[in-house]
PDB file of C-alpha atoms and ligand atoms in Angstrom:
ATOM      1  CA  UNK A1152       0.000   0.000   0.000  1.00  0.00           C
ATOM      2  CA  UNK A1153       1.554   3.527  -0.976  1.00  0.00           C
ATOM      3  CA  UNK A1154       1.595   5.988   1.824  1.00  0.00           C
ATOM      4  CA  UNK A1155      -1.675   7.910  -0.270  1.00  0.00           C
ATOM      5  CA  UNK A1156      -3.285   4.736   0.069  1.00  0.00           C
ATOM      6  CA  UNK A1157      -2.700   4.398   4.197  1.00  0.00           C
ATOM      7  CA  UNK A1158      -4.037   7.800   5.093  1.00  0.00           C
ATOM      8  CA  UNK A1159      -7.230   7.263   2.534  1.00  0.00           C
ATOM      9  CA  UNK A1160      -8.134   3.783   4.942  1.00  0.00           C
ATOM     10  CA  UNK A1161      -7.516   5.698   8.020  1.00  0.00           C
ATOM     11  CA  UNK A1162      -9.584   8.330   6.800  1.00  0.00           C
ATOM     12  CA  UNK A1163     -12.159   6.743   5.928  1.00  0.00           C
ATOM     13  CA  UNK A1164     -12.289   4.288   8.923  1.00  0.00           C
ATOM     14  CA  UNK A1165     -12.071   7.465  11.631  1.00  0.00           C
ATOM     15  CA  UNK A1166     -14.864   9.134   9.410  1.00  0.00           C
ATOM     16  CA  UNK A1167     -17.327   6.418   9.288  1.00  0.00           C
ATOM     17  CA  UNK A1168     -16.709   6.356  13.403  1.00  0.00           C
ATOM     18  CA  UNK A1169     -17.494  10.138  13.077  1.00  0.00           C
ATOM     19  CA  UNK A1170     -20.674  10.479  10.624  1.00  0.00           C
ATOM     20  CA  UNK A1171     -22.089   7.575  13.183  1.00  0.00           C
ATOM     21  CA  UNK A1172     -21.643   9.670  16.443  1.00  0.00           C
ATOM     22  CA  UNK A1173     -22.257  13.104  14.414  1.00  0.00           C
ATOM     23  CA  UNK A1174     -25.889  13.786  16.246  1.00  0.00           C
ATOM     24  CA  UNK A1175     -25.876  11.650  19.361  1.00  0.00           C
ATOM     25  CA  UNK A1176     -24.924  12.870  22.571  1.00  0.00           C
ATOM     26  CA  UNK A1177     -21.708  13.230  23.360  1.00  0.00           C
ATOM     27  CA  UNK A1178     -18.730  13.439  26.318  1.00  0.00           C
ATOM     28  CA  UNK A1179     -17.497  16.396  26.224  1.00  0.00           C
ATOM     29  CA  UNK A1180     -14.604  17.332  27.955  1.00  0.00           C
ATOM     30  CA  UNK A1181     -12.587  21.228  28.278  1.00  0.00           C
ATOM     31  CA  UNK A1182      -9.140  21.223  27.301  1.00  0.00           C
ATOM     32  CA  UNK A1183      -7.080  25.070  27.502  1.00  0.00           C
ATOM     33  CA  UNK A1184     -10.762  26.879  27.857  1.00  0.00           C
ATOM     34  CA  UNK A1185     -14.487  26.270  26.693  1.00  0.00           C
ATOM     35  CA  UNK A1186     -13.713  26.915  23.189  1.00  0.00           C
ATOM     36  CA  UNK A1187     -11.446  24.027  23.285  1.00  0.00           C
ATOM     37  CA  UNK A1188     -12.886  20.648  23.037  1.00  0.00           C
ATOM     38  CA  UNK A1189     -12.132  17.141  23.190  1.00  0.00           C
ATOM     39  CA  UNK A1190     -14.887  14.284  22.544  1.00  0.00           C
ATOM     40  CA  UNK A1191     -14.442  10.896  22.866  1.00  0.00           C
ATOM     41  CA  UNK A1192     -15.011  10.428  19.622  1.00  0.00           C
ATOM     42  CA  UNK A1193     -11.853  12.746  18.530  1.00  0.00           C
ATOM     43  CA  UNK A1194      -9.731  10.342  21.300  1.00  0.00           C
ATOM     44  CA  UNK A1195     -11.440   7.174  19.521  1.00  0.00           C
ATOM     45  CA  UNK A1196     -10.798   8.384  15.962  1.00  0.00           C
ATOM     46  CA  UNK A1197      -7.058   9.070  16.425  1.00  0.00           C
ATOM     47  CA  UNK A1198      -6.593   5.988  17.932  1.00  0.00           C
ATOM     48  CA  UNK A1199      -8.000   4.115  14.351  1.00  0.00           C
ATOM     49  CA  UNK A1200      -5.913   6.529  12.758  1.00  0.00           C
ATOM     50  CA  UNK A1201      -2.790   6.135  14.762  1.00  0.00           C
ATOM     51  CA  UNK A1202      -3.734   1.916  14.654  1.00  0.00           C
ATOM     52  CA  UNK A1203      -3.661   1.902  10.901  1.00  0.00           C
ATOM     53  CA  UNK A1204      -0.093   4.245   9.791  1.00  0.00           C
ATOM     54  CA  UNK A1205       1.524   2.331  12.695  1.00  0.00           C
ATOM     55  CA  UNK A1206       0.208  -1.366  11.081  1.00  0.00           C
ATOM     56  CA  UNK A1207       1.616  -0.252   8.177  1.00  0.00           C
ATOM     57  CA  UNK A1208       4.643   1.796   9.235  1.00  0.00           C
ATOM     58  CA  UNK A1209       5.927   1.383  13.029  1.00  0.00           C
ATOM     59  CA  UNK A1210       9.050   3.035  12.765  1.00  0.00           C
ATOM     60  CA  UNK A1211       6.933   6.359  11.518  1.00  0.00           C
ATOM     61  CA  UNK A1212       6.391   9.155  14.133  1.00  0.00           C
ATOM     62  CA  UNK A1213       3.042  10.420  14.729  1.00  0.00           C
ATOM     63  CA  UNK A1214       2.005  14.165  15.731  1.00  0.00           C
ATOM     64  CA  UNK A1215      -2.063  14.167  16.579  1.00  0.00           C
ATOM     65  CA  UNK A1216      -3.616  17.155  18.387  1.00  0.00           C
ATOM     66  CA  UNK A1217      -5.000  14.505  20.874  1.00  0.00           C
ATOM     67  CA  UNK A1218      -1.638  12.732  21.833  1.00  0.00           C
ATOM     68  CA  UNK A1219      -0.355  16.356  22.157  1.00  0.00           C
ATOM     69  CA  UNK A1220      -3.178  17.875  24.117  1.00  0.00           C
ATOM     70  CA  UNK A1221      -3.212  14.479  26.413  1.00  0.00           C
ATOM     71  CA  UNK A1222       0.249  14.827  27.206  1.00  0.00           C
ATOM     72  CA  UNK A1223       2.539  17.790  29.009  1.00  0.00           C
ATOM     73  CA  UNK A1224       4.507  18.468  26.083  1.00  0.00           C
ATOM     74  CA  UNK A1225       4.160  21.761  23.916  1.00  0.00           C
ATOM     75  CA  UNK A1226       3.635  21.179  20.028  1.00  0.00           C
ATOM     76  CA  UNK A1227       6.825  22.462  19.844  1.00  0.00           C
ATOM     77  CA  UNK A1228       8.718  19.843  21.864  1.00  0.00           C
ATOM     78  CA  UNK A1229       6.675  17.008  19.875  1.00  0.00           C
ATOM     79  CA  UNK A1230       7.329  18.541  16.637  1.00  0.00           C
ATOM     80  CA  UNK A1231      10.853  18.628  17.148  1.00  0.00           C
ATOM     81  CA  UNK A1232      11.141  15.305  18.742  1.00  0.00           C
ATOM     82  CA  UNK A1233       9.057  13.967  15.802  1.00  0.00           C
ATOM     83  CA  UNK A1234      11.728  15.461  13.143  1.00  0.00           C
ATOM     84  CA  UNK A1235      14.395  13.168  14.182  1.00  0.00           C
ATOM     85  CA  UNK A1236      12.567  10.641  12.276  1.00  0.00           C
ATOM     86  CA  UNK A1237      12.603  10.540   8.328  1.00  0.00           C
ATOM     87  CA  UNK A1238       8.646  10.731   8.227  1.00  0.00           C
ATOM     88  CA  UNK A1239       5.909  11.937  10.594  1.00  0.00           C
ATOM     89  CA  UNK A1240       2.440  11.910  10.130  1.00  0.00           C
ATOM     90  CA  UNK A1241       0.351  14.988  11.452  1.00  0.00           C
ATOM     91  CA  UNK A1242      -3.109  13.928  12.401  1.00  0.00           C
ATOM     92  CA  UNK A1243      -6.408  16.180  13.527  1.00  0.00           C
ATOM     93  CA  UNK A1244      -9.037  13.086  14.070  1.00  0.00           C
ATOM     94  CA  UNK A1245     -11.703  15.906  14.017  1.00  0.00           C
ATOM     95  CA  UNK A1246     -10.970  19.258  12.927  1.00  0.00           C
ATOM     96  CA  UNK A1247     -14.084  21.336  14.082  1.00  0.00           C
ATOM     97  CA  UNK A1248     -14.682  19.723  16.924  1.00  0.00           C
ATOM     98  CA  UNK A1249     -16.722  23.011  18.711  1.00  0.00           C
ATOM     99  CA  UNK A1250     -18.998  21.750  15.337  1.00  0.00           C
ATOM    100  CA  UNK A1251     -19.395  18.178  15.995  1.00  0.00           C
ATOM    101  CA  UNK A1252     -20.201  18.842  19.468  1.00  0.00           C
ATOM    102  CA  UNK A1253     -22.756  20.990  18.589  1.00  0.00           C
ATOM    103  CA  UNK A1254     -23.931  18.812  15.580  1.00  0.00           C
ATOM    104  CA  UNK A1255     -23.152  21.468  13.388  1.00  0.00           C
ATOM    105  CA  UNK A1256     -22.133  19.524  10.286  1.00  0.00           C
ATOM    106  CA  UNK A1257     -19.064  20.984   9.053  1.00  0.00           C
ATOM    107  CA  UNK A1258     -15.804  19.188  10.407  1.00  0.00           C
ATOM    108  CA  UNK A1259     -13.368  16.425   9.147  1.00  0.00           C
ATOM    109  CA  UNK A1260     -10.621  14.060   9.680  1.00  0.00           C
ATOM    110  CA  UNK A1261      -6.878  15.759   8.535  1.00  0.00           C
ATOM    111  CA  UNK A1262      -4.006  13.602   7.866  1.00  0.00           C
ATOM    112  CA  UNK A1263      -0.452  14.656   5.958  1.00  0.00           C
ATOM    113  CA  UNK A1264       2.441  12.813   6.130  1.00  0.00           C
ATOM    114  CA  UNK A1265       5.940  14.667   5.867  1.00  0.00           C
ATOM    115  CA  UNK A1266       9.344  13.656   4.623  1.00  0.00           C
ATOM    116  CA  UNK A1267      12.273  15.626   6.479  1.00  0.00           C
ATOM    117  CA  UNK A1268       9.792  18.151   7.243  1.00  0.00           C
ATOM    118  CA  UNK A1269       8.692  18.539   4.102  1.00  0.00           C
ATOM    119  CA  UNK A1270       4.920  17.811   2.850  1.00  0.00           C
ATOM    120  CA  UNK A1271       4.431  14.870   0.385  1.00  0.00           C
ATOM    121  CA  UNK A1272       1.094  13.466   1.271  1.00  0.00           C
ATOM    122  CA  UNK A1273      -2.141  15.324   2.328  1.00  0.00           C
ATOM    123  CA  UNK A1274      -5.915  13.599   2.761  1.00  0.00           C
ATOM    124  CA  UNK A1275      -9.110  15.492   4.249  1.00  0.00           C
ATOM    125  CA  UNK A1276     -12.373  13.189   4.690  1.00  0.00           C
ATOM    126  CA  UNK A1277     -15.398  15.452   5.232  1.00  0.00           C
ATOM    127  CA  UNK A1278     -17.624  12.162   6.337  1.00  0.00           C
ATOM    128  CA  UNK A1279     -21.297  14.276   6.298  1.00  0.00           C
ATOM    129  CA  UNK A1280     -20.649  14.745   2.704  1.00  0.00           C
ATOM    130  CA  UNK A1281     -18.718  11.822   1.660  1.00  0.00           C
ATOM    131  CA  UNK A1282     -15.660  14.171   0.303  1.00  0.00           C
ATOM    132  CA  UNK A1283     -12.387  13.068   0.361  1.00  0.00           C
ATOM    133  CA  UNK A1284      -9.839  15.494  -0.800  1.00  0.00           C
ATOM    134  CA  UNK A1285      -6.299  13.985  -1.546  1.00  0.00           C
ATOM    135  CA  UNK A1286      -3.155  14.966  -2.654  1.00  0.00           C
ATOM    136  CA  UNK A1287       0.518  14.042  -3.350  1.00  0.00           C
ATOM    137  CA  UNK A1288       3.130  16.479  -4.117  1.00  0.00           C
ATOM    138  CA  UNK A1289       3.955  17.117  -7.458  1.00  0.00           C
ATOM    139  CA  UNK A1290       0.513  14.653  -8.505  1.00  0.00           C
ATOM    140  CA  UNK A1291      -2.122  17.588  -8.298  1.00  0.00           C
ATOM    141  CA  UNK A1292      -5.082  17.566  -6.160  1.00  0.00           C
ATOM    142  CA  UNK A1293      -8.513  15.641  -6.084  1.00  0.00           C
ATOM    143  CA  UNK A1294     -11.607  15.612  -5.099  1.00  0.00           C
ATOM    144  CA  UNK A1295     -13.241  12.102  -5.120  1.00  0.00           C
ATOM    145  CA  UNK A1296     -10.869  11.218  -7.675  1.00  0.00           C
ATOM    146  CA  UNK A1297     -11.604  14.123  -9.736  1.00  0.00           C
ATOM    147  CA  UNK A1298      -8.696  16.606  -9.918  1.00  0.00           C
ATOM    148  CA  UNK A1299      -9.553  20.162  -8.447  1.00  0.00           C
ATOM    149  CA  UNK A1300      -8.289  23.681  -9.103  1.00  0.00           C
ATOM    150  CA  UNK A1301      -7.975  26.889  -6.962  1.00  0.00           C
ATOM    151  CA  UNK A1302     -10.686  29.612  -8.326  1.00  0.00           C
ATOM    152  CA  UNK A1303      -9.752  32.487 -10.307  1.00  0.00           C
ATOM    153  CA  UNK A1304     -11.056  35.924  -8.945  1.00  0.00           C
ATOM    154  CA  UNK A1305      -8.370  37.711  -9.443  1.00  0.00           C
ATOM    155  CA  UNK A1306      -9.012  40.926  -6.628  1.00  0.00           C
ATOM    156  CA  UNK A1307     -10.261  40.884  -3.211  1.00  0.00           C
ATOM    157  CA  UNK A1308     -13.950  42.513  -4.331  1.00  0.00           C
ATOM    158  CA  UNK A1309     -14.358  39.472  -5.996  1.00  0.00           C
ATOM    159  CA  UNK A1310     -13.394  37.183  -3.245  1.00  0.00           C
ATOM    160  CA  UNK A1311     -15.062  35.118  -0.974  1.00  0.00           C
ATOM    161  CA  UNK A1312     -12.808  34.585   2.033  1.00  0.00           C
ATOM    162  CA  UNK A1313     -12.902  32.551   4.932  1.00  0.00           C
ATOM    163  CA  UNK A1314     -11.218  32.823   8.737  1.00  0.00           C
ATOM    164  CA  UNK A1315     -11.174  31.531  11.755  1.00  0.00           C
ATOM    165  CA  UNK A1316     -11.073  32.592  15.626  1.00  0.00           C
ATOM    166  CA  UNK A1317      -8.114  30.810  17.161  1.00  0.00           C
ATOM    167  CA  UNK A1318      -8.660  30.252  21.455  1.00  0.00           C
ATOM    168  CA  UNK A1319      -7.512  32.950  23.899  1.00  0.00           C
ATOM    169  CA  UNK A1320      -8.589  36.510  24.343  1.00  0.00           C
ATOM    170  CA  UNK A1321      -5.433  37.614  22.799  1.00  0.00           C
ATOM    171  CA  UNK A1322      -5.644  36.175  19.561  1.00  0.00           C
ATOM    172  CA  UNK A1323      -9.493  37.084  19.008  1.00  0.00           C
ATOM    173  CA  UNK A1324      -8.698  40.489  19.868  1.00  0.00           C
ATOM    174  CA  UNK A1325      -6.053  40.625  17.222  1.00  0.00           C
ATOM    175  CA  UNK A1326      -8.217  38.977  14.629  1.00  0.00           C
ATOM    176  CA  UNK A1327     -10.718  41.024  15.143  1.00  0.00           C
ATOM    177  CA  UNK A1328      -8.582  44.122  14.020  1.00  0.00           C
ATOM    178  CA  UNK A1329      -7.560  42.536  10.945  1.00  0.00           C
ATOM    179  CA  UNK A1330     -11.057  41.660  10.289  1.00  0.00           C
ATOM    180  CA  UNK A1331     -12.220  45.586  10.461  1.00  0.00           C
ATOM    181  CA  UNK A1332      -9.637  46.203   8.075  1.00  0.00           C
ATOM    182  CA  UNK A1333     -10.429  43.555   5.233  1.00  0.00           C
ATOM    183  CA  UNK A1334     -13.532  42.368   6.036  1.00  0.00           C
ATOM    184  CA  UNK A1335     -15.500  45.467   4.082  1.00  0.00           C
ATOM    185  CA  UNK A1336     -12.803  44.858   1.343  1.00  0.00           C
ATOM    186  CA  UNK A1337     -14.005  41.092   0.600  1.00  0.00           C
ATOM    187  CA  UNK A1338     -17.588  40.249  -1.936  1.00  0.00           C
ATOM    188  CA  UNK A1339     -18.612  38.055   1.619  1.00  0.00           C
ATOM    189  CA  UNK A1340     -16.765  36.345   4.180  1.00  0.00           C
ATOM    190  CA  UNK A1341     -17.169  32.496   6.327  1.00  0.00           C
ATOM    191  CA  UNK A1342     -16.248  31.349   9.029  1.00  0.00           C
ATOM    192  CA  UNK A1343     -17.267  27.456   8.921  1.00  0.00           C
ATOM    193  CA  UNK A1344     -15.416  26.636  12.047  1.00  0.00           C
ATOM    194  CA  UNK A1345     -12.663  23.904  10.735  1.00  0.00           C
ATOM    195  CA  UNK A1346      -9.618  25.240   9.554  1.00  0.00           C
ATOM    196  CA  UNK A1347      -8.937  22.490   7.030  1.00  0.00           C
ATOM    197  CA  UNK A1348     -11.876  22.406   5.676  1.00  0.00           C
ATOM    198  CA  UNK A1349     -11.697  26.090   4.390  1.00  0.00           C
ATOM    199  CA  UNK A1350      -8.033  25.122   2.929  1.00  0.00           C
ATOM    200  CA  UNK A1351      -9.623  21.870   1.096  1.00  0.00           C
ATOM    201  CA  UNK A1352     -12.601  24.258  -0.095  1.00  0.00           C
ATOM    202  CA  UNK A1353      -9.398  26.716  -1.650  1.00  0.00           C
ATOM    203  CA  UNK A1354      -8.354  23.843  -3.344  1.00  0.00           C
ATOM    204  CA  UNK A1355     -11.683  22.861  -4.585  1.00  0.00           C
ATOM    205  CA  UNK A1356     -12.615  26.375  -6.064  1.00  0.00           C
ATOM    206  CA  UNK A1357     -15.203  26.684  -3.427  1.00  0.00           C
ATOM    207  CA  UNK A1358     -13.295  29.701  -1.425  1.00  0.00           C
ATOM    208  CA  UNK A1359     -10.436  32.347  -2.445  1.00  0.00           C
ATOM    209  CA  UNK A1360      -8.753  32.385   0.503  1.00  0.00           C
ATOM    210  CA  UNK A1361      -8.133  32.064   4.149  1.00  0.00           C
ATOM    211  CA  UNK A1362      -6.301  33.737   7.384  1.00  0.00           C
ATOM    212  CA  UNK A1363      -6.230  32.434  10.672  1.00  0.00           C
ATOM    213  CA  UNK A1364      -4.167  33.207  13.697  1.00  0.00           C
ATOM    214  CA  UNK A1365      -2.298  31.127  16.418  1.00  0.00           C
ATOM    215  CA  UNK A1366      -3.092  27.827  13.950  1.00  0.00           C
ATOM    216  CA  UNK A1367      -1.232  24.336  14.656  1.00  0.00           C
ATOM    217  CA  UNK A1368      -0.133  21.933  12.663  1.00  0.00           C
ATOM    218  CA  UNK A1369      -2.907  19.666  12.309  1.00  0.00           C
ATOM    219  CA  UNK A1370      -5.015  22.397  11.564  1.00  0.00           C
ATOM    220  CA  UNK A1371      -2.738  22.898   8.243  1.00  0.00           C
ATOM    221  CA  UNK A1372      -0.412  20.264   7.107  1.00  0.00           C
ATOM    222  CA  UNK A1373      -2.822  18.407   4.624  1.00  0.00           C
ATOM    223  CA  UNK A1374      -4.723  21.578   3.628  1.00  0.00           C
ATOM    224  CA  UNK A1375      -1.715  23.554   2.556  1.00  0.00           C
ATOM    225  CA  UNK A1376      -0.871  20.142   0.379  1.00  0.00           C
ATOM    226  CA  UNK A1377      -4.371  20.623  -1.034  1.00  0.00           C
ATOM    227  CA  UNK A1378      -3.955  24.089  -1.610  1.00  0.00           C
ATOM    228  CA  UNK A1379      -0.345  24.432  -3.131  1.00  0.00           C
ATOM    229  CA  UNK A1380      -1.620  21.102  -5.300  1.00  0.00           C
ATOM    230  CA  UNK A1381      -4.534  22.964  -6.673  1.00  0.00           C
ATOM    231  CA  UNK A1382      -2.336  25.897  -8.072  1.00  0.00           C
ATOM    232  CA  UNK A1383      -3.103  28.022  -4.918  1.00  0.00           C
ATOM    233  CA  UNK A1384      -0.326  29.860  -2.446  1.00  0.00           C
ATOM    234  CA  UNK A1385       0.251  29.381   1.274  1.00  0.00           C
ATOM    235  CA  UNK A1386       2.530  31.797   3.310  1.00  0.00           C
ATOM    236  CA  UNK A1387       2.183  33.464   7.040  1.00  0.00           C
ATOM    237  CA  UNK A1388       0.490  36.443   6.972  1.00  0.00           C
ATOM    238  CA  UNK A1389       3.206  39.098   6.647  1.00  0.00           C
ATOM    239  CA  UNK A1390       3.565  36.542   3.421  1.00  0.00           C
ATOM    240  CA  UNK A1391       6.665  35.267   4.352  1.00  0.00           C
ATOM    241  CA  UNK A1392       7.474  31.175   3.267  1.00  0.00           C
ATOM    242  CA  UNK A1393       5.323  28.205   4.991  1.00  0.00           C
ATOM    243  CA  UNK A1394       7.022  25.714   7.257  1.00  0.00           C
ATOM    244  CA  UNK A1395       5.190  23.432   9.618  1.00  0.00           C
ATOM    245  CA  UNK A1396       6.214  26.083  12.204  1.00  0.00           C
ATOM    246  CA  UNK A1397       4.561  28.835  11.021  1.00  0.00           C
ATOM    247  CA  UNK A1398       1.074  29.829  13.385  1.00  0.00           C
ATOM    248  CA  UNK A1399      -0.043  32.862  11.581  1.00  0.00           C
ATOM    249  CA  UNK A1400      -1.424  31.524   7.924  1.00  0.00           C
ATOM    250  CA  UNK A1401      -2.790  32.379   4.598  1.00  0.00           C
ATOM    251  CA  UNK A1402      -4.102  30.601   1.678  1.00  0.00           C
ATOM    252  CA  UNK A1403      -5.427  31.800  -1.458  1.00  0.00           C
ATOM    253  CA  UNK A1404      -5.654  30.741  -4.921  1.00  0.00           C
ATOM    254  CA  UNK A1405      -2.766  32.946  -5.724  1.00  0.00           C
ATOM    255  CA  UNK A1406      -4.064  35.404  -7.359  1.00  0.00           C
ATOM    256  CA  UNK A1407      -5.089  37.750  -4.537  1.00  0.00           C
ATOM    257  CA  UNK A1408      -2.057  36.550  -2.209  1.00  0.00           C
ATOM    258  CA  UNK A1409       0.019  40.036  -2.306  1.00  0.00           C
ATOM    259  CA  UNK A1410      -3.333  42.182  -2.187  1.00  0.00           C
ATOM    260  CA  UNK A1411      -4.940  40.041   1.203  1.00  0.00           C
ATOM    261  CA  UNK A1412      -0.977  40.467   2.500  1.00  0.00           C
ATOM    262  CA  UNK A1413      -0.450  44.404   1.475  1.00  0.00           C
ATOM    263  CA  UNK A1414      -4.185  44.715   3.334  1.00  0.00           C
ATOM    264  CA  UNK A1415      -2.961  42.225   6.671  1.00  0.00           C
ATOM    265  CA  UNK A1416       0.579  44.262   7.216  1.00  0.00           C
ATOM    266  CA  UNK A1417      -1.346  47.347   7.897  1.00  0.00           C
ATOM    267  CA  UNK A1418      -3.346  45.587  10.593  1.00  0.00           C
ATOM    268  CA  UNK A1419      -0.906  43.360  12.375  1.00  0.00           C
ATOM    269  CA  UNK A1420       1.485  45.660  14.002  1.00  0.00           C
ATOM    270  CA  UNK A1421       1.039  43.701  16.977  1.00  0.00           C
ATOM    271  CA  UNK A1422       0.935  39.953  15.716  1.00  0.00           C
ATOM    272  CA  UNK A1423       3.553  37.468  16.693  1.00  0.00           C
TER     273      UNK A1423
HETATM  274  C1  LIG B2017      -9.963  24.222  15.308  1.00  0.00           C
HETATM  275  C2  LIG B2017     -10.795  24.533  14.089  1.00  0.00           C
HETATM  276  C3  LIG B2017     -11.276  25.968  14.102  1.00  0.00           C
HETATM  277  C4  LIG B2017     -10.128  26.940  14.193  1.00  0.00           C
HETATM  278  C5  LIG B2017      -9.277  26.610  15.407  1.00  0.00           C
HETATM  279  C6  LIG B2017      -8.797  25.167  15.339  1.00  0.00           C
HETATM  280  P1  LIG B2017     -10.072  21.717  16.253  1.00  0.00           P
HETATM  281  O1  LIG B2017      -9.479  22.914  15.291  1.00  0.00           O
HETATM  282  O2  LIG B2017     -10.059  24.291  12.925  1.00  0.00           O
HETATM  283  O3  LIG B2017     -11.961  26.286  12.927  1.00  0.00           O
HETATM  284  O4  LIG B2017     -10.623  28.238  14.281  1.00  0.00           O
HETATM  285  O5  LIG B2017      -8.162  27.473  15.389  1.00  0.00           O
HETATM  286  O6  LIG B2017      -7.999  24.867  16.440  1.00  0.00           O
HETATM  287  O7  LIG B2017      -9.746  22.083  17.653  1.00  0.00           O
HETATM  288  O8  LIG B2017     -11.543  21.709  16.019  1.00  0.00           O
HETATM  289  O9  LIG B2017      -9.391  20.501  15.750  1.00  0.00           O
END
């Protein structure tokens, strides 16, 4: 089985667990405040994930937002034990978990694997829908099978853009200034509530673009795959490169990448 073909089963296994629990009742548990939520479904689902890659691959290292949050390390200290292997797999078993527990149905399994840090393999199953985006670098992106392409508005007026509200006072504060100072610039803007979800719809045509502070890397690994796949552009949001360490993140289809990062400078004075 080809590493494309490893995160598809997992995928698909932790989504079927998903789309079965989507409306019943839930455990819910707090993790850094009560915008940050762990289900026992998201602790079930990585385990199927984690069960499958290892099957396949034991001597692979795994980084998954529950393994993190369930231990006392930082991301930081896992992502750098995690490069001392040649490839790591970065899991989210939900992303948009404040939307499964509220049966809100717009979240999905993430799963990328990376080769000496860089991104070869990227797979987002959206079970409500039965979507699965997939990509392999260099091979283009899919939808389903069918390949997909960034859309082509070409200025921001045109644009529909998505974002996100990352946890902590601090960052929503700071979003909300950029958001006074593009939002009116923008034909409409989302927020769905799962941050790979909006990268996958870049990749699809569905969206233009996206910005999100204080991200991790589940949030992004597979999505930024998607998006670079599809013809789109990922960078932070002072549009420097990506790296699997960058927080602060944008995705577009390209095409309105230095106009969204010429209107972010002038409101991010105080971003780190
Ligand atoms: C969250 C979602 C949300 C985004 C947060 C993420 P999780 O991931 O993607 O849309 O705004 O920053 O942490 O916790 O649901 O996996």
């Amino acid at each position: 089985m080809t590493f494309l073909d490893v995160a598809v089963e997992a995928a698909r296994r932790a989504g079927d667990l998903i789309r079965e629990k989507a409306y019943q009742t839930k455990q819910v548990k707090q993790k850094t405040s009560a915008s940050d939520l762990v289900t026992e479904v998201d602790q079930r689902s990585e385990e199927i994930i984690r069960d499958i890659i290892l099957r396949h691959f034991p001597d692979h290292a795994i980084l998954g937002e529950e393994g993190v949050a369930a231990g006392d390390k930082t991301v930081e200290e896992v992502w750098e034990e995690s490069r001392q292997h040649e490839y790591v797999w970065i899991v989210d078993p939900i992303d948009g978990t404040s939307n499964f527990v509220h049966g809100f149905p717009f979240f999905c399994v993430s799963i990328a694997l990376a080769k000496n840090g860089e991104l070869i393999t990227g797979v987002i199953y959206e079970p409500m829908r039965d979507e699965l985006f997939t990509a392999e670098k260099g091979k283009g992106a899919y939808l389903n099978g069918q390949p997909i392409r960034v859309s082509g508005e070409e200025t921001l007026a045109e644009s529909l853009m998505a974002t996100g509200f990352s946890y902590g006072q601090r960052r929503v504060q700071q979003q909300l200034r950029t958001l006074m100072r593009t939002a009116p610039r923008f034909r409409s803007l989302r927020n769905g509530g799962a941050a790979a979800l909006h990268l996958a719809y870049i990749a699809a045509g569905r969206l233009t673009g996206y910005w999100e502070l204080g991200l991790n890397p589940w949030d992004l690994a597979a999505g930024v795959l998607l998006v670079k796949e599809a013809g789109g552009e990922v960078t932070d949001t002072w549009g420097r490169p990506f790296d699997l360490t960058v927080r602060n993140t944008l995705a577009t289809n390209g095409k309105v990448h230095r106009e969204m990062v010429e209107l972010l400078r002038e409101s991010q004075a105080d971003v780190t």
